[in-house]
Amino acid sequence: MKETGSQRERPRIVVMGGGTGLSVMLRGLKQKPLDITAIVTVADDGGSSGILRSELQMPPPGDIRNVLTALADVEPVMSDMLKYRFGAGSGLSGHSLGNLILAAMTDISGDFVTAVRELSRVFAVRGRVLPAAEEGVVLSAEMEDGTVITGESKIPEAGGRIRRVFLEPTHVEPLPEAVEAINEADAILIGPGSLYTSILPNLLVPKLAEAVVKSDAIKIFVCNVMTQPGETDGYTVGDHLQAIFEHVGHHLFDYVIVNNGEIPPQVQEMYAEQGAKPVQVDMGELTDRGYKVVADTLVLFRTYLRHDADKLSQHIYQLVQNWILRRR
């Protein structure tokens, strides 16, 4: 973290992932004095994002939209508008307004990255939001039985155990600003989110993974609270980390943040009907492999189980502050 005169800059934190879990966490982190850069996957090919990607030859906007909304400093009604999904209309049904705005801005500005930058300014986003690459990528999975499933949205539906995931094109170029943000970061935060379809697609972009490996920033993994049907059935925290190690080839993380709070039985039953169970914290395995573990009651239940954004962001902020103090 650099100083300018007597003014000390905020710690620079890079957050990588996609999906709802990332957005929930960012709502907490934006309340902290942090300089946030969110690097977001561009592998989505389902729903509204998939349609716009296919018809307009643009990167999928859905995960980017979620992160922009999470970091935006706007009135709640504006946030609700961006998330609003049309329920009727032969051309509109299924599309979210935020996705359509991103598509329109991409057409106006001439490219997706500029569109994200302009909308970040319009919505007073606290931090930067960057796609992992300037083009959409195709995510495929090789299953344990050797079959290959192509398409991010189809992978969880395959019903088998995943051996590995990979991108096409294999050597996709990352956004230069994303690599620069990693190089300058005081902290790199990965997760929560779908392991194979939100987290790993970012780390499969070769130069992004290389930059994370080389960085001397504190590296933190935030594990999901529940397993995800079709992706992480039966996975422990250690299984999540092992999958990342096998794909990247390096022991990335200094700290792992996990939930050890009790999930009410009725909530577990509701999730069990969908095939999801609490992710088991295999503490001995984690410490044996050199990870420092931060465990706390980190869940809230309203309609769905979510991370407690305030408690989670406080743990992250404290880890980053302590790391920086030790390096001085």
Short mmCIF file of C-alpha atoms in Angstrom, two decimals:
data_model
loop_
_atom_site.label_atom_id
_atom_site.label_comp_id
_atom_site.label_asym_id
_atom_site.label_seq_id
_atom_site.Cartn_x
_atom_site.Cartn_y
_atom_site.Cartn_z
CA MET A 1 0.00 0.00 0.00
CA LYS A 2 1.58 3.24 -1.14
CA GLU A 3 1.61 6.67 0.51
CA THR A 4 1.10 9.99 -1.23
CA GLY A 5 2.56 12.72 0.94
CA SER A 6 0.88 12.48 4.32
CA GLN A 7 -2.20 10.87 2.85
CA ARG A 8 -2.28 7.08 3.01
CA GLU A 9 -4.26 5.33 0.30
CA ARG A 10 -6.89 2.78 1.13
CA PRO A 11 -5.81 -0.87 0.98
CA ARG A 12 -6.26 -2.21 -2.54
CA ILE A 13 -8.30 -5.39 -2.66
CA VAL A 14 -9.04 -7.49 -5.74
CA VAL A 15 -12.12 -9.69 -5.55
CA MET A 16 -12.53 -12.49 -8.11
CA GLY A 17 -15.59 -14.60 -8.87
CA GLY A 18 -19.16 -14.25 -9.99
CA GLY A 19 -22.70 -15.08 -9.03
CA THR A 20 -24.88 -14.12 -6.08
CA GLY A 21 -22.38 -14.92 -3.33
CA LEU A 22 -19.86 -12.42 -4.66
CA SER A 23 -22.49 -9.68 -4.87
CA VAL A 24 -23.65 -10.26 -1.28
CA MET A 25 -20.09 -10.00 0.02
CA LEU A 26 -19.38 -6.84 -1.98
CA ARG A 27 -22.34 -5.08 -0.37
CA GLY A 28 -20.52 -5.45 2.92
CA LEU A 29 -17.02 -4.68 1.64
CA LYS A 30 -18.08 -1.40 0.00
CA GLN A 31 -18.85 -0.03 3.47
CA LYS A 32 -15.19 -0.45 4.47
CA PRO A 33 -12.36 1.99 3.61
CA LEU A 34 -11.06 -0.22 0.80
CA ASP A 35 -10.13 0.39 -2.84
CA ILE A 36 -12.08 -2.47 -4.46
CA THR A 37 -11.57 -3.99 -7.90
CA ALA A 38 -13.95 -6.80 -8.82
CA ILE A 39 -12.80 -9.13 -11.61
CA VAL A 40 -15.81 -11.00 -12.93
CA THR A 41 -16.15 -14.14 -15.03
CA VAL A 42 -17.40 -13.94 -18.64
CA ALA A 43 -18.32 -17.61 -19.05
CA ASP A 44 -22.08 -17.35 -18.42
CA ASP A 45 -24.20 -18.69 -21.29
CA GLY A 46 -27.60 -19.22 -19.70
CA GLY A 47 -30.81 -17.20 -19.44
CA SER A 48 -30.86 -13.53 -20.41
CA SER A 49 -27.05 -13.34 -20.52
CA GLY A 50 -26.85 -16.29 -22.91
CA ILE A 51 -29.44 -14.81 -25.25
CA LEU A 52 -27.73 -11.40 -25.40
CA ARG A 53 -24.34 -13.04 -25.78
CA SER A 54 -25.56 -15.12 -28.71
CA GLU A 55 -27.66 -12.50 -30.50
CA LEU A 56 -25.42 -9.45 -29.98
CA GLN A 57 -21.98 -11.13 -29.89
CA MET A 58 -21.13 -9.45 -26.59
CA PRO A 59 -19.72 -10.86 -23.36
CA PRO A 60 -22.45 -12.11 -20.98
CA PRO A 61 -23.65 -9.18 -18.84
CA GLY A 62 -25.39 -10.97 -15.94
CA ASP A 63 -22.57 -11.39 -13.42
CA ILE A 64 -21.20 -7.93 -14.27
CA ARG A 65 -24.65 -6.44 -13.70
CA ASN A 66 -24.94 -8.12 -10.30
CA VAL A 67 -21.59 -6.73 -9.20
CA LEU A 68 -22.32 -3.23 -10.52
CA THR A 69 -25.61 -3.27 -8.60
CA ALA A 70 -23.89 -4.47 -5.42
CA LEU A 71 -21.24 -1.74 -5.55
CA ALA A 72 -23.49 1.06 -6.83
CA ASP A 73 -24.18 4.01 -4.55
CA VAL A 74 -27.77 4.56 -5.68
CA GLU A 75 -31.23 4.69 -4.17
CA PRO A 76 -32.83 1.27 -3.44
CA VAL A 77 -35.44 1.87 -6.14
CA MET A 78 -32.69 2.20 -8.75
CA SER A 79 -31.08 -1.01 -7.54
CA ASP A 80 -34.47 -2.74 -7.81
CA MET A 81 -34.85 -1.42 -11.35
CA LEU A 82 -31.50 -2.82 -12.45
CA LYS A 83 -32.44 -6.23 -11.04
CA TYR A 84 -35.98 -6.16 -12.45
CA ARG A 85 -36.69 -9.10 -14.75
CA PHE A 86 -39.50 -8.85 -17.29
CA GLY A 87 -42.09 -11.59 -16.90
CA ALA A 88 -43.97 -11.05 -20.15
CA GLY A 89 -43.44 -9.92 -23.72
CA SER A 90 -42.28 -12.06 -26.61
CA GLY A 91 -38.89 -10.34 -26.78
CA LEU A 92 -38.54 -9.08 -23.19
CA SER A 93 -39.60 -12.05 -21.08
CA GLY A 94 -36.70 -13.32 -18.97
CA HIS A 95 -34.44 -10.31 -19.54
CA SER A 96 -33.35 -8.12 -16.66
CA LEU A 97 -33.38 -4.36 -17.20
CA GLY A 98 -29.74 -4.12 -16.09
CA ASN A 99 -28.67 -6.61 -18.76
CA LEU A 100 -30.50 -4.64 -21.44
CA ILE A 101 -28.91 -1.38 -20.28
CA LEU A 102 -25.45 -2.98 -20.49
CA ALA A 103 -26.26 -4.27 -23.97
CA ALA A 104 -27.42 -0.82 -25.07
CA MET A 105 -24.34 0.89 -23.64
CA THR A 106 -22.09 -1.66 -25.36
CA ASP A 107 -23.70 -0.76 -28.67
CA ILE A 108 -23.46 2.99 -27.98
CA SER A 109 -19.85 2.96 -26.76
CA GLY A 110 -18.60 0.36 -29.19
CA ASP A 111 -17.23 -2.17 -26.71
CA PHE A 112 -18.21 -3.96 -23.52
CA VAL A 113 -15.35 -2.75 -21.32
CA THR A 114 -16.14 0.89 -22.06
CA ALA A 115 -19.82 0.19 -21.39
CA VAL A 116 -19.01 -1.22 -17.94
CA ARG A 117 -16.75 1.75 -17.19
CA GLU A 118 -19.41 4.28 -18.22
CA LEU A 119 -22.17 2.60 -16.25
CA SER A 120 -19.87 2.43 -13.23
CA ARG A 121 -19.61 6.20 -13.42
CA VAL A 122 -23.36 6.71 -13.92
CA PHE A 123 -24.24 4.47 -10.96
CA ALA A 124 -21.50 5.89 -8.69
CA VAL A 125 -19.92 2.46 -8.21
CA ARG A 126 -17.61 2.28 -5.21
CA GLY A 127 -14.60 0.68 -6.85
CA ARG A 128 -13.90 -0.80 -10.26
CA VAL A 129 -15.69 -3.63 -12.04
CA LEU A 130 -13.68 -5.43 -14.72
CA PRO A 131 -14.57 -8.41 -16.89
CA ALA A 132 -11.87 -11.09 -16.71
CA ALA A 133 -11.50 -10.87 -20.50
CA GLU A 134 -12.72 -8.64 -23.30
CA GLU A 135 -14.54 -11.53 -24.97
CA GLY A 136 -16.92 -14.16 -23.72
CA VAL A 137 -15.37 -17.57 -23.19
CA VAL A 138 -16.87 -21.04 -23.45
CA LEU A 139 -16.55 -23.17 -20.33
CA SER A 140 -16.49 -26.95 -20.66
CA ALA A 141 -16.21 -29.74 -18.10
CA GLU A 142 -14.69 -33.18 -18.36
CA MET A 143 -16.66 -35.49 -16.07
CA GLU A 144 -15.26 -38.46 -14.12
CA ASP A 145 -16.72 -40.86 -16.71
CA GLY A 146 -14.83 -39.07 -19.50
CA THR A 147 -17.77 -37.27 -21.09
CA VAL A 148 -17.33 -33.58 -21.93
CA ILE A 149 -20.09 -31.06 -21.21
CA THR A 150 -19.88 -27.77 -23.11
CA GLY A 151 -21.53 -24.64 -21.75
CA GLU A 152 -21.45 -23.13 -18.27
CA SER A 153 -25.20 -23.46 -17.73
CA LYS A 154 -25.22 -27.14 -18.76
CA ILE A 155 -22.43 -28.31 -16.41
CA PRO A 156 -24.45 -28.43 -13.16
CA GLU A 157 -27.29 -30.16 -15.02
CA ALA A 158 -25.08 -33.07 -16.15
CA GLY A 159 -25.49 -34.82 -12.82
CA GLY A 160 -22.00 -36.35 -12.70
CA ARG A 161 -18.83 -35.62 -10.78
CA ILE A 162 -16.54 -33.08 -12.39
CA ARG A 163 -12.90 -34.02 -13.04
CA ARG A 164 -11.82 -30.67 -14.49
CA VAL A 165 -13.09 -27.59 -16.30
CA PHE A 166 -11.40 -25.73 -19.15
CA LEU A 167 -11.88 -22.67 -21.35
CA GLU A 168 -12.15 -22.19 -25.08
CA PRO A 169 -10.17 -20.41 -26.34
CA THR A 170 -7.53 -21.92 -24.04
CA HIS A 171 -5.18 -18.95 -24.17
CA VAL A 172 -7.76 -16.20 -23.79
CA GLU A 173 -6.14 -12.84 -23.07
CA PRO A 174 -7.17 -11.14 -19.84
CA LEU A 175 -8.14 -7.52 -19.62
CA PRO A 176 -4.83 -5.66 -19.04
CA GLU A 177 -6.42 -3.57 -16.28
CA ALA A 178 -7.29 -6.80 -14.44
CA VAL A 179 -3.69 -7.99 -14.47
CA GLU A 180 -2.53 -4.54 -13.35
CA ALA A 181 -5.03 -4.54 -10.47
CA ILE A 182 -3.72 -7.92 -9.26
CA ASN A 183 -0.11 -6.72 -9.50
CA GLU A 184 -0.90 -3.67 -7.36
CA ALA A 185 -3.16 -5.40 -4.83
CA ASP A 186 -2.61 -5.55 -1.08
CA ALA A 187 -5.17 -8.36 -0.87
CA ILE A 188 -6.70 -10.88 -3.29
CA LEU A 189 -10.04 -12.39 -2.33
CA ILE A 190 -11.55 -15.37 -4.15
CA GLY A 191 -15.07 -16.67 -3.53
CA PRO A 192 -17.74 -17.21 -2.51
CA GLY A 193 -19.45 -18.54 -5.61
CA SER A 194 -19.96 -21.61 -7.74
CA LEU A 195 -16.59 -23.37 -7.65
CA TYR A 196 -16.44 -24.72 -11.19
CA THR A 197 -18.62 -22.18 -13.03
CA SER A 198 -17.86 -18.85 -11.29
CA ILE A 199 -14.52 -19.09 -9.45
CA LEU A 200 -12.35 -21.33 -11.63
CA PRO A 201 -13.19 -19.62 -14.97
CA ASN A 202 -11.26 -16.56 -13.73
CA LEU A 203 -8.28 -18.63 -12.62
CA LEU A 204 -8.24 -20.50 -15.94
CA VAL A 205 -7.34 -17.27 -17.75
CA PRO A 206 -3.57 -17.98 -17.84
CA LYS A 207 -2.15 -14.53 -17.20
CA LEU A 208 -4.65 -13.83 -14.42
CA ALA A 209 -3.63 -17.03 -12.62
CA GLU A 210 0.06 -16.22 -13.11
CA ALA A 211 -0.43 -12.75 -11.64
CA VAL A 212 -2.24 -14.17 -8.59
CA VAL A 213 0.52 -16.76 -8.01
CA LYS A 214 3.29 -14.15 -8.23
CA SER A 215 1.55 -11.55 -6.06
CA ASP A 216 2.81 -10.97 -2.52
CA ALA A 217 -0.64 -9.76 -1.46
CA ILE A 218 -2.54 -11.58 1.26
CA LYS A 219 -4.70 -14.22 -0.47
CA ILE A 220 -8.01 -15.21 1.08
CA PHE A 221 -10.52 -17.87 0.07
CA VAL A 222 -14.13 -17.50 1.22
CA CYS A 223 -15.80 -20.89 1.08
CA ASN A 224 -19.45 -21.44 0.22
CA VAL A 225 -21.81 -22.29 3.06
CA MET A 226 -23.69 -24.99 1.12
CA THR A 227 -22.67 -27.53 -1.49
CA GLN A 228 -23.98 -26.93 -5.00
CA PRO A 229 -25.90 -29.73 -6.74
CA GLY A 230 -24.11 -30.88 -9.86
CA GLU A 231 -20.87 -29.13 -8.92
CA THR A 232 -19.71 -29.79 -5.36
CA ASP A 233 -21.92 -32.60 -4.06
CA GLY A 234 -20.38 -33.94 -0.84
CA TYR A 235 -17.45 -31.50 -0.94
CA THR A 236 -15.67 -30.37 2.21
CA VAL A 237 -13.82 -27.05 2.45
CA GLY A 238 -10.63 -28.98 1.70
CA ASP A 239 -12.17 -30.46 -1.45
CA HIS A 240 -12.89 -26.93 -2.74
CA LEU A 241 -9.27 -25.93 -2.16
CA GLN A 242 -7.94 -29.14 -3.70
CA ALA A 243 -9.94 -28.51 -6.88
CA ILE A 244 -8.42 -25.04 -7.17
CA PHE A 245 -4.92 -26.45 -6.54
CA GLU A 246 -5.38 -29.10 -9.25
CA HIS A 247 -6.47 -26.50 -11.80
CA VAL A 248 -3.90 -23.80 -10.96
CA GLY A 249 -1.01 -26.00 -9.79
CA HIS A 250 -0.17 -23.80 -6.83
CA HIS A 251 -1.07 -23.44 -3.17
CA LEU A 252 -2.69 -20.01 -3.46
CA PHE A 253 -4.21 -19.02 -0.16
CA ASP A 254 -2.90 -17.76 3.16
CA TYR A 255 -6.29 -17.68 4.86
CA VAL A 256 -9.56 -19.56 4.46
CA ILE A 257 -12.80 -18.09 5.84
CA VAL A 258 -15.48 -20.66 6.71
CA ASN A 259 -18.86 -20.78 8.39
CA ASN A 260 -19.02 -22.87 11.53
CA GLY A 261 -22.41 -21.62 12.66
CA GLU A 262 -25.31 -24.03 13.01
CA ILE A 263 -27.84 -24.02 10.19
CA PRO A 264 -31.36 -24.67 11.53
CA PRO A 265 -32.67 -28.17 10.72
CA GLN A 266 -35.70 -26.83 8.84
CA VAL A 267 -33.40 -24.78 6.60
CA GLN A 268 -31.19 -27.80 5.99
CA GLU A 269 -34.27 -29.82 5.05
CA MET A 270 -35.34 -27.16 2.56
CA TYR A 271 -31.92 -27.21 0.90
CA ALA A 272 -31.70 -31.01 1.03
CA GLU A 273 -34.76 -31.16 -1.22
CA GLN A 274 -32.61 -29.41 -3.85
CA GLY A 275 -29.64 -31.71 -3.17
CA ALA A 276 -27.57 -29.18 -1.19
CA LYS A 277 -25.96 -29.79 2.21
CA PRO A 278 -23.76 -27.69 4.51
CA VAL A 279 -20.10 -27.69 3.47
CA GLN A 280 -18.21 -29.59 6.15
CA VAL A 281 -15.21 -27.83 7.68
CA ASP A 282 -12.38 -30.40 7.76
CA MET A 283 -10.26 -28.30 10.11
CA GLY A 284 -7.46 -30.83 10.61
CA GLU A 285 -6.97 -31.25 6.87
CA LEU A 286 -6.88 -27.48 6.33
CA THR A 287 -4.32 -26.78 9.04
CA ASP A 288 -2.18 -29.75 7.99
CA ARG A 289 -1.99 -28.22 4.52
CA GLY A 290 -0.80 -24.88 5.92
CA TYR A 291 -3.97 -22.80 5.71
CA LYS A 292 -4.86 -20.36 8.47
CA VAL A 293 -8.59 -20.74 9.11
CA VAL A 294 -11.00 -18.04 10.23
CA ALA A 295 -14.22 -19.71 11.40
CA ASP A 296 -17.34 -17.89 12.60
CA THR A 297 -21.11 -17.91 12.36
CA LEU A 298 -21.35 -16.24 8.97
CA VAL A 299 -24.84 -17.11 7.71
CA LEU A 300 -28.14 -15.31 7.59
CA PHE A 301 -31.42 -16.87 6.54
CA ARG A 302 -34.28 -14.89 5.13
CA THR A 303 -35.69 -16.40 1.95
CA TYR A 304 -32.33 -18.02 1.18
CA LEU A 305 -29.14 -18.73 3.08
CA ARG A 306 -26.61 -15.99 2.50
CA HIS A 307 -23.33 -14.92 4.02
CA ASP A 308 -23.67 -12.26 6.70
CA ALA A 309 -22.09 -9.49 4.63
CA ASP A 310 -21.30 -7.26 7.61
CA LYS A 311 -19.53 -9.95 9.68
CA LEU A 312 -17.74 -11.38 6.65
CA SER A 313 -16.47 -7.99 5.50
CA GLN A 314 -15.25 -7.18 9.02
CA HIS A 315 -13.18 -10.39 9.12
CA ILE A 316 -11.72 -9.61 5.69
CA TYR A 317 -10.93 -6.01 6.58
CA GLN A 318 -9.21 -7.06 9.81
CA LEU A 319 -7.08 -9.67 8.02
CA VAL A 320 -6.01 -7.11 5.41
CA GLN A 321 -5.19 -4.47 8.01
CA ASN A 322 -3.14 -6.90 10.10
CA TRP A 323 -1.28 -8.13 7.00
CA ILE A 324 -0.35 -4.60 6.00
CA LEU A 325 0.80 -3.71 9.52
CA ARG A 326 3.07 -6.76 9.65
CA ARG A 327 4.68 -5.81 6.31
CA ARG A 328 5.62 -2.29 7.38
#
